[in-house]
Every structure is written in C-alpha cells, then in structure tokens.
Tab-separated table of C-alpha atoms in Angstrom:
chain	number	residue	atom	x	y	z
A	1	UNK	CA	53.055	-157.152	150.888
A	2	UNK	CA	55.451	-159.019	153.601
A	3	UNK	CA	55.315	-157.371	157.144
A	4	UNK	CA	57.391	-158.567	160.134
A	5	UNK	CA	56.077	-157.565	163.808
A	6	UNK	CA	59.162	-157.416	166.346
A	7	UNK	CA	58.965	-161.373	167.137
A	8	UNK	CA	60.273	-161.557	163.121
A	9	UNK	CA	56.745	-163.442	162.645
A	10	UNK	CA	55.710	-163.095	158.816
A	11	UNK	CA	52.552	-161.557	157.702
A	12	UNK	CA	51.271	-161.280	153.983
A	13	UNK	CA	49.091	-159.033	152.036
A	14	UNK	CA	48.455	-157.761	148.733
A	15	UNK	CA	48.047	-154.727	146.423
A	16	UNK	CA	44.774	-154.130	145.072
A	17	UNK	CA	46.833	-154.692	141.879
A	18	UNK	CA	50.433	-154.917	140.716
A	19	UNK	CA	52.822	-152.637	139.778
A	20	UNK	CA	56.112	-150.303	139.907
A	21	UNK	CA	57.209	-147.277	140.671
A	22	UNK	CA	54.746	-146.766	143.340
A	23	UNK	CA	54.423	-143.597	145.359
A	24	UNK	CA	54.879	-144.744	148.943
A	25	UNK	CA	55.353	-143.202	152.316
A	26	UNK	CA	54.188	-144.121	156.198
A	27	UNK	CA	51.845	-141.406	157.458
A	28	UNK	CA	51.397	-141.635	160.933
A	29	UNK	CA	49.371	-145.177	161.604
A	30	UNK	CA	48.827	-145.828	157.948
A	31	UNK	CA	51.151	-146.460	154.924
A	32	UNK	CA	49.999	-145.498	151.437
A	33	UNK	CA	50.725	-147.075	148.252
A	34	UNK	CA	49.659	-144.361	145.361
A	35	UNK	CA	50.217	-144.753	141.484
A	36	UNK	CA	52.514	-146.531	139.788
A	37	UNK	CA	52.948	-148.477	136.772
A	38	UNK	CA	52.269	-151.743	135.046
A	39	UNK	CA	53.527	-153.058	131.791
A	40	UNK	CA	52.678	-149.735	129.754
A	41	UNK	CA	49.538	-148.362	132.242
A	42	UNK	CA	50.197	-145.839	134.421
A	43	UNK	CA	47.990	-146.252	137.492
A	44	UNK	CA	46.031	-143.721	140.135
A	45	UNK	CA	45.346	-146.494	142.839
A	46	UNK	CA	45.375	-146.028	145.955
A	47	UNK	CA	46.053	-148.718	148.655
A	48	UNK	CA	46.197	-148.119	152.291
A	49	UNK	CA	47.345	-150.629	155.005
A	50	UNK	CA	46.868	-149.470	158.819
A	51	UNK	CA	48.376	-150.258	161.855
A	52	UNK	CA	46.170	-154.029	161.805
A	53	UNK	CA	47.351	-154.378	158.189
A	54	UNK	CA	43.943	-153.714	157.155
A	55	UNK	CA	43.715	-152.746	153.524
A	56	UNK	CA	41.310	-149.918	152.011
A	57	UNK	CA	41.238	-148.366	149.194
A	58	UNK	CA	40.336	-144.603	148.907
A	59	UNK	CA	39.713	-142.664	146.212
A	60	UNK	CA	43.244	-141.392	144.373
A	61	UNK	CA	45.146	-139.084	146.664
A	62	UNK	CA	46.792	-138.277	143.019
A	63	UNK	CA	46.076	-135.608	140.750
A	64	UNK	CA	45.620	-138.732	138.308
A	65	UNK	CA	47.718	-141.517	136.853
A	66	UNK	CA	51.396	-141.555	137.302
A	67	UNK	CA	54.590	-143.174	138.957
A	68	UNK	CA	58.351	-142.497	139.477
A	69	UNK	CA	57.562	-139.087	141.692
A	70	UNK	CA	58.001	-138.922	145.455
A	71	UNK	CA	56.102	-138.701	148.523
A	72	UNK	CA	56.885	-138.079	151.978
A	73	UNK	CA	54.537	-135.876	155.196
A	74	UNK	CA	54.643	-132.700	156.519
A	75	UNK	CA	52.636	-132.067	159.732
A	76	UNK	CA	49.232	-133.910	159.271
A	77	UNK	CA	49.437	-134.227	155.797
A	78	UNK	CA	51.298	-136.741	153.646
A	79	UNK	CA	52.318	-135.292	150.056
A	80	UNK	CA	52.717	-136.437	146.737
A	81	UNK	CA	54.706	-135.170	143.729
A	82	UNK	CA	55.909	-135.138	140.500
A	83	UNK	CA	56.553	-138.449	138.477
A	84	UNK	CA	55.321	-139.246	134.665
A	85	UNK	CA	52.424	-140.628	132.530
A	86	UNK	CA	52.366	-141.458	129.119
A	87	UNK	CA	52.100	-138.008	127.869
A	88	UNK	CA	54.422	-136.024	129.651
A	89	UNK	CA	56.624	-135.434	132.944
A	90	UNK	CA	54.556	-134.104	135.523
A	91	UNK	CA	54.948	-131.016	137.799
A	92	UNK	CA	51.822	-131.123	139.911
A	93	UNK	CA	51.417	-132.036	143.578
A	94	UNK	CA	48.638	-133.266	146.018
A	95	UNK	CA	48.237	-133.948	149.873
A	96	UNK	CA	45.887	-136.090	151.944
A	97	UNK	CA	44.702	-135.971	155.748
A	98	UNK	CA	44.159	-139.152	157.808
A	99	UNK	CA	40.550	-139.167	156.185
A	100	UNK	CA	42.266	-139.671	152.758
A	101	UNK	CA	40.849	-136.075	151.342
A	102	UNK	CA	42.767	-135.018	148.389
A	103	UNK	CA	43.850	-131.477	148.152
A	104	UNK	CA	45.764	-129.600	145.018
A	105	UNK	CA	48.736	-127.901	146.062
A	106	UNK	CA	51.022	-125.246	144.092
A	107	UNK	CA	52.953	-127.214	141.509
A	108	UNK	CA	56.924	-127.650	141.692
A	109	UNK	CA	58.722	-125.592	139.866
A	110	UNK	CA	59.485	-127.811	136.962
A	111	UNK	CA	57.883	-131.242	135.831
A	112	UNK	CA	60.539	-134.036	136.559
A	113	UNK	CA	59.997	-137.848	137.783
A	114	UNK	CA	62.670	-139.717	139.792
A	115	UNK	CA	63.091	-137.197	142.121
A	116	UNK	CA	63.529	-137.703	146.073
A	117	UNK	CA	61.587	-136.887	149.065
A	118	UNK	CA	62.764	-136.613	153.000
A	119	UNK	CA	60.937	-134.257	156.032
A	120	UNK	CA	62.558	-131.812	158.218
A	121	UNK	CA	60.655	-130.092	161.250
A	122	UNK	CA	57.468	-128.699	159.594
A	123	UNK	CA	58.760	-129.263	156.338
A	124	UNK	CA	58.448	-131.863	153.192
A	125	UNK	CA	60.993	-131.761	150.476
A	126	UNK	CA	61.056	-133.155	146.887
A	127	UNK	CA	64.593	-132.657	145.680
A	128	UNK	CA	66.609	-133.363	142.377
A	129	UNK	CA	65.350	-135.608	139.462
A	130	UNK	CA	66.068	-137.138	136.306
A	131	UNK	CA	64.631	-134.188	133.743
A	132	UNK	CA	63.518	-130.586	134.788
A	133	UNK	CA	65.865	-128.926	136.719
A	134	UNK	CA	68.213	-131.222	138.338
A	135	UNK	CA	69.201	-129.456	141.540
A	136	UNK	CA	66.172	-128.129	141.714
A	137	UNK	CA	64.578	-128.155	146.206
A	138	UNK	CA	60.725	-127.667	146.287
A	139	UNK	CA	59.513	-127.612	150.149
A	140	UNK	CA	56.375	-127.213	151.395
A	141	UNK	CA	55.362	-126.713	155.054
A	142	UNK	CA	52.809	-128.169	157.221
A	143	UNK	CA	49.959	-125.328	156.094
A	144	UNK	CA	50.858	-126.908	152.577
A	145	UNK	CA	52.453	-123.508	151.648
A	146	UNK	CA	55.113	-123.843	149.262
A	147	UNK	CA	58.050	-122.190	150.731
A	148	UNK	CA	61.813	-121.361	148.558
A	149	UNK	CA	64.652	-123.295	149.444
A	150	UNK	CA	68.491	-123.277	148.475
A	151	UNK	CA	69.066	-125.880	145.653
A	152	UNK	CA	71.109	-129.042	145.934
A	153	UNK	CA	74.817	-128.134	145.259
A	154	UNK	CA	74.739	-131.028	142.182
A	155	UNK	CA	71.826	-132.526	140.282
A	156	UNK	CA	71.205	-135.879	141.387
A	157	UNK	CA	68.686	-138.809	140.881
A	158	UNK	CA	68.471	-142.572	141.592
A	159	UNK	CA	69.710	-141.543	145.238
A	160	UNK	CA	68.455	-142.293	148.454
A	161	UNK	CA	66.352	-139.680	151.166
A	162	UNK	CA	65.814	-140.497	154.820
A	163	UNK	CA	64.399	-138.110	157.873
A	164	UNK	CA	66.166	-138.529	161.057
A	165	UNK	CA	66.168	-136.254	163.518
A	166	UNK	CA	65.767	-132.702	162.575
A	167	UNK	CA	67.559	-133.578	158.943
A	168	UNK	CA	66.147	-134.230	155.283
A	169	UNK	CA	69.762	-136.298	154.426
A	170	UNK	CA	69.816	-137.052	150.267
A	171	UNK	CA	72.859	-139.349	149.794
A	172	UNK	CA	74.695	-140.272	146.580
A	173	UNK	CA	73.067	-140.708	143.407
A	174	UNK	CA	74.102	-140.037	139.618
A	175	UNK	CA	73.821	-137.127	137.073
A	176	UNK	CA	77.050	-136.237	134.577
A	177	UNK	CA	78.962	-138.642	136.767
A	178	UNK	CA	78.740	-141.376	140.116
A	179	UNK	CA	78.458	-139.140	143.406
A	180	UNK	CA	79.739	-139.408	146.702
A	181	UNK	CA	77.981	-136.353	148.464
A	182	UNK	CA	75.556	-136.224	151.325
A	183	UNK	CA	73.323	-133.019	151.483
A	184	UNK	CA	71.356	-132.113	154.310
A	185	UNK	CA	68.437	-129.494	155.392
A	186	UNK	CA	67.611	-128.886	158.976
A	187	UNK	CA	64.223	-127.294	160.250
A	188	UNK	CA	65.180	-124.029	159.571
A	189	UNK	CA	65.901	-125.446	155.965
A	190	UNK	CA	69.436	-124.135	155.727
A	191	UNK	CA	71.670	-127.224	153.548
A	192	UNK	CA	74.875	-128.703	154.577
A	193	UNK	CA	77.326	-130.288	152.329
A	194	UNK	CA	79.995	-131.344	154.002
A	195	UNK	CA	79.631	-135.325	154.015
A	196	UNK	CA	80.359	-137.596	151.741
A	197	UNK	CA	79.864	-141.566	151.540
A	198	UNK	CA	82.709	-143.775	151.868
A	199	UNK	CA	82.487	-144.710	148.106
A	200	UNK	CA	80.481	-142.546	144.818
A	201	UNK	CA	76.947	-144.632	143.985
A	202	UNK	CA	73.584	-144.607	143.075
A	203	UNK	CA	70.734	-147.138	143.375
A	204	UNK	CA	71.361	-147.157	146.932
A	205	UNK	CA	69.243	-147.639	149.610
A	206	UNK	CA	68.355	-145.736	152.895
A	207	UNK	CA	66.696	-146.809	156.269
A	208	UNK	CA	67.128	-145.169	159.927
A	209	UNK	CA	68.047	-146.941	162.871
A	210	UNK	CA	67.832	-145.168	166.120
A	211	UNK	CA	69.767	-142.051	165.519
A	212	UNK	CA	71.517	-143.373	162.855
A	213	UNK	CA	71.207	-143.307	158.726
A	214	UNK	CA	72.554	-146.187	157.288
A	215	UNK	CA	73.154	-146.046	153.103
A	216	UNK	CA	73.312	-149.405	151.465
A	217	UNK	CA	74.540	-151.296	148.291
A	218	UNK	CA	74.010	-149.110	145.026
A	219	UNK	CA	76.174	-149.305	141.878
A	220	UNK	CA	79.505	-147.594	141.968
A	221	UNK	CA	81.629	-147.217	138.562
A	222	UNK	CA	82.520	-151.016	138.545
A	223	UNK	CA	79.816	-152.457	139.438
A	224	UNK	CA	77.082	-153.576	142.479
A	225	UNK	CA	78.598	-152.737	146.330
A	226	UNK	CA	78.134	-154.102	149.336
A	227	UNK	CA	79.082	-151.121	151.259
A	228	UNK	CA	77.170	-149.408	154.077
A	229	UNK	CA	77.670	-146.560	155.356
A	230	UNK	CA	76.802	-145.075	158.723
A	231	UNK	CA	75.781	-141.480	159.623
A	232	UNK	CA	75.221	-140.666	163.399
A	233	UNK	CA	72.946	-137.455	163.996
C-alpha cells in the first residue's frame, strides 16, 4: 500500500498478504481490501486501513474465498458480490457495517465474476460481467433489499464504474466487440444512454474529480490509449 496525504508526502503499508483481483471499495473512514487471488489460491482475507492508515484485520466480510467480483456501499453498509473460486462462478453477495459484521444478502441473479460496481442515492449496483448474463443490473438499497432494475443496453466487462453526484456512470468496456458507450442510473434508478467516449475501449480506468468523471487509457482495437475523457455532471 502507497498513500499520499495532500502535501504529496508518501506513506507505505502492506497487505496482510499478497494478491489480485481484490474486492476493494472506501466505506466511509475505512477502505477494505476483501478476497482475491494468489498464484492458484483464492483468498477470504480481509484487510482494513482507516483514516490513520491503521491496519486490522476482521473476520471475512465474504461469503468465503473468491476474487474478480465487485464491491461498492449503499447507505451504512458496504457490499460485496459475485466473483469466482476454483469451483465455480459465484452468485452470492454479503454486506458489512462499520463494526465489520457480515450479513448474507439475496444472491444476484446469475453467478458471473468481472462485473462492475458504482452507487446512486440509496442505491449499490453490480452491473454486467464476463459469464452469466451480460447486461444483467442487480441493485440493492440501503435496507439491503434487492430491488429490479432496467438492464444495461449491451453486455459489457473489463469497463470502468464511478459515483459522482447522483449517477452510477459504467463507461466502455468489451463483449462481442470494443465499446464506446457510457450508461448511467440516477437515484430514482432510471438509465441513460446517450454518451459515448471519445474513442471504443476497455481496461480503462475511472476516478472523480470534483464534479467531474474522468475515463483513462484502456485498449482500443489497435492497441494501448492515452486518451481521457471528461464527463461534467
């Protein structure tokens, strides 16, 4: 772990152990580090850093050993989901509080791993994926109640989600073909599709900055871009 505070001035930390395809999201002071996978053993590990950097390590806030799913918050809760172990793809999903208490929630609708996760409002949604249904939208709300949603107009994976504003924004990604679409859900979780990115890729990467969502680099049909593009809410 490398943190910066705002002077740029570098701090280090560690992992309780290494590995990939981690389940990650920040949850109000904290940011948790859940699953993942290294060389061929999928992990349930759970680190948590706080505001101090201060590591602990709770029990799993997994429903057991996993990686490539997604996790993002709803409310007080933070929620996990999906992803893959050496038996099968996965379709079950947990939630923690601040106090790191697991709790078993309704499953998605199909099992799937690389799928995306963003918030809206009172909302947290996993979206798309490699296998299971590809457009498939499971949302659940801040009472962890899992609530129907309209699907993505494509299937997508290897994309990147970001929450700004009132918007869950999925951007780009790759299924039969490179894709240039932006899809959006506001709070009352109606979608927009109406944006696009300057240029079709996947592997891209997505951070907020003030009210705006910037989209990053990715792989287009010829090969690694620098492009970024900027969406204004």
């Amino acid at each position: 772990l490398l943190a910066y505070n705002s002077s740029l001035t570098q701090t280090k930390g560690a992992l309780s152990e290494a590995r990939t395809q981690i389940f990650s999201t920040g949850f109000g002071e904290y940011g948790i580090f859940a699953g993942g996978i290294k060389s061929t053993v999928y992990k349930s590990t759970t680190d948590v850093f706080d505001a101090s950097l201060t590591r602990t390590n709770p029990d799993s806030v997994l429903m057991g050993s996993r990686d490539a799913g997604a996790a993002t918050t709803a409310g007080e809760y933070a929620i996990f989901a999906g992803g893959a172990n050496a038996v099968s793809l996965l379709k079950d999903a947990s939630a923690c509080n601040t106090a790191f208490t697991r709790m078993q929630l309704d499953d998605l609708g199909s099992a799937r791993d690389y799928i995306g996760a963003a918030s809206t409002g009172d909302y947290a949604l996993f979206a798309g994926g490699v296998n299971g249904s590809r457009t498939a939208v499971d949302a659940y709300n801040s009472s962890l109640t899992k609530v129907s949603v309209d699907p993505l107009s494509i299937g997508r994976h290897s994309y990147a989600a970001v929450s700004i504003g009132n918007q869950a924004v999925f951007a780009g990604g790759v299924d039969d073909e490179v894709i240039a679409s932006v899809e959006t859900y506001d709070e009352s979780l109606t979608r927009t599709s109406t944006l696009e990115l300057s240029e079709a890729r996947y592997d891209l990467a997505g951070a907020v900055v003030g009210e705006n969502a910037l989209f990053a680099g990715g792989y287009n049909s010829a090969g690694a871009s620098s492009i970024v593009d900027v969406f204004k809410i």
